[in-house]
N, CA, C and O atoms as CSV, one atom per row, in Angstrom:
chain,resi,resn,atom,element,x,y,z
A,1,MET,N,N,140.306,133.988,127.478
A,1,MET,CA,C,138.933,134.115,127.901
A,1,MET,C,C,138.032,133.558,126.797
A,1,MET,O,O,138.236,133.823,125.612
A,2,VAL,N,N,137.055,132.799,127.209
A,2,VAL,CA,C,136.031,132.290,126.298
A,2,VAL,C,C,134.686,132.755,126.851
A,2,VAL,O,O,134.409,132.599,128.040
A,3,ILE,N,N,133.859,133.323,125.985
A,3,ILE,CA,C,132.522,133.760,126.378
A,3,ILE,C,C,131.517,132.826,125.734
A,3,ILE,O,O,131.526,132.629,124.519
A,4,TYR,N,N,130.656,132.255,126.550
A,4,TYR,CA,C,129.655,131.290,126.084
A,4,TYR,C,C,130.270,130.199,125.213
A,4,TYR,O,O,129.973,130.136,124.020
A,5,PRO,N,N,131.118,129.338,125.772
A,5,PRO,CA,C,131.695,128.268,124.952
A,5,PRO,C,C,130.593,127.362,124.414
A,5,PRO,O,O,129.687,126.979,125.155
A,6,PRO,N,N,130.665,127.020,123.133
A,6,PRO,CA,C,129.638,126.155,122.549
A,6,PRO,C,C,129.657,124.771,123.209
A,6,PRO,O,O,130.727,124.253,123.529
A,7,PRO,N,N,128.490,124.179,123.412
A,7,PRO,CA,C,128.435,122.829,123.982
A,7,PRO,C,C,129.208,121.844,123.109
A,7,PRO,O,O,129.177,121.934,121.882
A,8,ARG,N,N,129.889,120.919,123.740
A,8,ARG,CA,C,130.625,119.848,123.067
A,8,ARG,C,C,131.734,120.355,122.148
A,8,ARG,O,O,132.084,119.682,121.179
A,9,GLN,N,N,132.289,121.527,122.437
A,9,GLN,CA,C,133.378,122.070,121.623
A,9,GLN,C,C,134.664,122.252,122.425
A,9,GLN,O,O,135.557,122.992,122.014
A,10,THR,N,N,134.756,121.584,123.556
A,10,THR,CA,C,135.921,121.728,124.422
A,10,THR,C,C,137.203,121.316,123.702
A,10,THR,O,O,138.223,121.996,123.823
A,11,GLU,N,N,137.165,120.216,122.960
A,11,GLU,CA,C,138.366,119.766,122.243
A,11,GLU,C,C,138.834,120.816,121.246
A,11,GLU,O,O,140.036,121.045,121.110
A,12,LEU,N,N,137.911,121.450,120.555
A,12,LEU,CA,C,138.261,122.492,119.602
A,12,LEU,C,C,138.883,123.691,120.317
A,12,LEU,O,O,139.894,124.231,119.866
A,13,ILE,N,N,138.289,124.099,121.414
A,13,ILE,CA,C,138.816,125.229,122.191
A,13,ILE,C,C,140.234,124.922,122.656
A,13,ILE,O,O,141.122,125.767,122.534
A,14,LEU,N,N,140.457,123.718,123.191
A,14,LEU,CA,C,141.782,123.340,123.669
A,14,LEU,C,C,142.793,123.287,122.529
A,14,LEU,O,O,143.944,123.688,122.705
A,15,ALA,N,N,142.377,122.796,121.364
A,15,ALA,CA,C,143.276,122.739,120.206
A,15,ALA,C,C,143.675,124.138,119.745
A,15,ALA,O,O,144.838,124.377,119.420
A,16,LEU,N,N,142.721,125.055,119.715
A,16,LEU,CA,C,143.025,126.429,119.308
A,16,LEU,C,C,143.975,127.105,120.299
A,16,LEU,O,O,144.894,127.818,119.897
A,17,LEU,N,N,143.748,126.878,121.579
A,17,LEU,CA,C,144.639,127.436,122.594
A,17,LEU,C,C,146.053,126.882,122.433
A,17,LEU,O,O,147.027,127.631,122.504
A,18,SER,N,N,146.162,125.585,122.220
A,18,SER,CA,C,147.459,124.941,122.065
A,18,SER,C,C,148.172,125.432,120.809
A,18,SER,O,O,149.373,125.699,120.828
A,19,GLU,N,N,147.422,125.548,119.727
A,19,GLU,CA,C,147.988,126.006,118.450
A,19,GLU,C,C,148.634,127.377,118.581
A,19,GLU,O,O,149.627,127.675,117.916
A,20,ARG,N,N,148.059,128.211,119.449
A,20,ARG,CA,C,148.554,129.584,119.615
A,20,ARG,C,C,149.367,129.778,120.896
A,20,ARG,O,O,149.707,130.902,121.264
A,21,SER,N,N,149.672,128.670,121.563
A,21,SER,CA,C,150.440,128.688,122.819
A,21,SER,C,C,149.810,129.624,123.855
A,21,SER,O,O,150.499,130.418,124.496
A,22,LEU,N,N,148.493,129.513,124.001
A,22,LEU,CA,C,147.752,130.331,124.956
A,22,LEU,C,C,147.218,129.460,126.084
A,22,LEU,O,O,147.097,128.244,125.942
A,23,CYS,N,N,146.904,130.094,127.200
A,23,CYS,CA,C,146.246,129.385,128.286
A,23,CYS,C,C,144.893,130.059,128.549
A,23,CYS,O,O,144.728,131.260,128.336
A,24,LEU,N,N,143.967,129.282,129.000
A,24,LEU,CA,C,142.620,129.776,129.274
A,24,LEU,C,C,142.529,130.159,130.752
A,24,LEU,O,O,142.774,129.333,131.631
A,25,CYS,N,N,142.178,131.408,131.014
A,25,CYS,CA,C,142.095,131.898,132.393
A,25,CYS,C,C,140.656,132.023,132.882
A,25,CYS,O,O,140.374,131.766,134.053
A,26,HIS,N,N,139.734,132.420,131.982
A,26,HIS,CA,C,138.343,132.647,132.379
A,26,HIS,C,C,137.379,132.125,131.321
A,26,HIS,O,O,137.624,132.229,130.119
A,27,VAL,N,N,136.289,131.566,131.798
A,27,VAL,CA,C,135.150,131.196,130.960
A,27,VAL,C,C,133.983,132.028,131.473
A,27,VAL,O,O,133.609,131.925,132.642
A,28,LEU,N,N,133.413,132.842,130.611
A,28,LEU,CA,C,132.357,133.769,131.024
A,28,LEU,C,C,130.991,133.325,130.527
A,28,LEU,O,O,130.822,132.910,129.381
A,29,ARG,N,N,130.049,133.426,131.407
A,29,ARG,CA,C,128.633,133.221,131.104
A,29,ARG,C,C,127.921,134.415,131.735
A,29,ARG,O,O,127.421,134.307,132.855
A,30,PRO,N,N,127.863,135.586,131.017
A,30,PRO,CA,C,127.373,136.828,131.617
A,30,PRO,C,C,125.960,136.762,132.189
A,30,PRO,O,O,125.686,137.382,133.217
A,31,HIS,N,N,125.072,136.033,131.551
A,31,HIS,CA,C,123.726,135.886,132.093
A,31,HIS,C,C,123.174,134.531,131.687
A,31,HIS,O,O,123.536,133.982,130.646
A,32,VAL,N,N,122.294,134.000,132.523
A,32,VAL,CA,C,121.738,132.671,132.319
A,32,VAL,C,C,120.222,132.773,132.317
A,32,VAL,O,O,119.628,133.361,133.222
A,33,HIS,N,N,119.605,132.201,131.302
A,33,HIS,CA,C,118.146,132.142,131.224
A,33,HIS,C,C,117.707,130.720,131.564
A,33,HIS,O,O,118.426,129.763,131.275
A,34,GLN,N,N,116.554,130.580,132.163
A,34,GLN,CA,C,116.043,129.258,132.522
A,34,GLN,C,C,115.955,128.336,131.303
A,34,GLN,O,O,116.213,127.137,131.411
A,35,ALA,N,N,115.595,128.886,130.160
A,35,ALA,CA,C,115.456,128.073,128.954
A,35,ALA,C,C,116.811,127.662,128.388
A,35,ALA,O,O,116.877,126.778,127.534
A,36,ASP,N,N,117.886,128.285,128.847
A,36,ASP,CA,C,119.224,128.026,128.320
A,36,ASP,C,C,120.156,127.657,129.455
A,36,ASP,O,O,120.945,128.485,129.911
A,37,MET,N,N,120.071,126.436,129.908
A,37,MET,CA,C,120.878,125.999,131.041
A,37,MET,C,C,122.082,125.170,130.597
A,37,MET,O,O,122.527,124.294,131.338
A,38,ALA,N,N,122.620,125.430,129.395
A,38,ALA,CA,C,123.771,124.696,128.891
A,38,ALA,C,C,124.944,124.833,129.858
A,38,ALA,O,O,125.214,125.915,130.381
A,39,ASP,N,N,125.625,123.735,130.082
A,39,ASP,CA,C,126.764,123.715,130.994
A,39,ASP,C,C,127.998,124.261,130.284
A,39,ASP,O,O,128.345,123.800,129.196
A,40,CYS,N,N,128.655,125.230,130.888
A,40,CYS,CA,C,129.860,125.849,130.324
A,40,CYS,C,C,131.107,125.467,131.108
A,40,CYS,O,O,132.157,126.084,130.925
A,41,SER,N,N,131.018,124.476,131.967
A,41,SER,CA,C,132.139,124.158,132.842
A,41,SER,C,C,133.173,123.226,132.212
A,41,SER,O,O,134.265,123.087,132.763
A,42,ALA,N,N,132.879,122.587,131.088
A,42,ALA,CA,C,133.816,121.627,130.503
A,42,ALA,C,C,135.196,122.220,130.228
A,42,ALA,O,O,136.195,121.587,130.571
A,43,PRO,N,N,135.298,123.412,129.621
A,43,PRO,CA,C,136.644,123.969,129.410
A,43,PRO,C,C,137.387,124.225,130.731
A,43,PRO,O,O,138.614,124.147,130.779
A,44,CYS,N,N,136.646,124.527,131.790
A,44,CYS,CA,C,137.267,124.743,133.097
A,44,CYS,C,C,137.791,123.436,133.682
A,44,CYS,O,O,138.820,123.411,134.358
A,45,ASP,N,N,137.067,122.350,133.412
A,45,ASP,CA,C,137.469,121.047,133.928
A,45,ASP,C,C,138.792,120.581,133.318
A,45,ASP,O,O,139.524,119.811,133.941
A,46,CYS,N,N,139.101,121.043,132.106
A,46,CYS,CA,C,140.314,120.627,131.403
A,46,CYS,C,C,141.466,121.607,131.562
A,46,CYS,O,O,142.591,121.321,131.151
A,47,THR,N,N,141.192,122.747,132.149
A,47,THR,CA,C,142.208,123.778,132.336
A,47,THR,C,C,142.083,124.304,133.761
A,47,THR,O,O,141.303,123.777,134.554
A,48,SER,N,N,142.820,125.303,134.074
A,48,SER,CA,C,142.682,125.938,135.396
A,48,SER,C,C,141.824,127.193,135.315
A,48,SER,O,O,141.901,128.055,136.191
A,49,ALA,N,N,141.003,127.302,134.267
A,49,ALA,CA,C,140.180,128.480,134.060
A,49,ALA,C,C,139.093,128.598,135.126
A,49,ALA,O,O,138.583,127.599,135.634
A,50,GLN,N,N,138.761,129.825,135.446
A,50,GLN,CA,C,137.710,130.112,136.409
A,50,GLN,C,C,136.405,130.368,135.654
A,50,GLN,O,O,136.372,131.172,134.722
A,51,LEU,N,N,135.336,129.688,136.053
A,51,LEU,CA,C,134.017,129.904,135.465
A,51,LEU,C,C,133.365,131.061,136.176
A,51,LEU,O,O,133.246,131.062,137.401
A,52,MET,N,N,132.939,132.049,135.407
A,52,MET,CA,C,132.286,133.237,135.966
A,52,MET,C,C,130.881,133.319,135.368
A,52,MET,O,O,130.717,133.446,134.155
A,53,VAL,N,N,129.875,133.244,136.236
A,53,VAL,CA,C,128.478,133.226,135.794
A,53,VAL,C,C,127.754,134.429,136.376
A,53,VAL,O,O,127.859,134.718,137.568
A,54,GLY,N,N,127.009,135.133,135.505
A,54,GLY,CA,C,126.211,136.276,135.947
A,54,GLY,C,C,124.992,135.828,136.720
A,54,GLY,O,O,124.686,134.638,136.792
A,55,ALA,N,N,124.307,136.784,137.291
A,55,ALA,CA,C,123.159,136.495,138.160
A,55,ALA,C,C,121.915,136.086,137.392
A,55,ALA,O,O,121.061,135.402,137.957
A,56,GLY,N,N,121.777,136.460,136.172
A,56,GLY,CA,C,120.598,136.052,135.430
A,56,GLY,C,C,119.957,137.206,134.827
A,56,GLY,O,O,118.936,137.064,134.154
């Protein structure tokens, strides 16, 4: 599980998962503010992780 993955850090996240022989199941974005619309879907695009976004 990754909570609020940093923008443009997908390669780092994937490397850390690989280093520890882990798989990513969920990417969490508990709440979203209009001023903070950063996309958190990149780690999901590279894995089979499910993106879970709160209502706001």
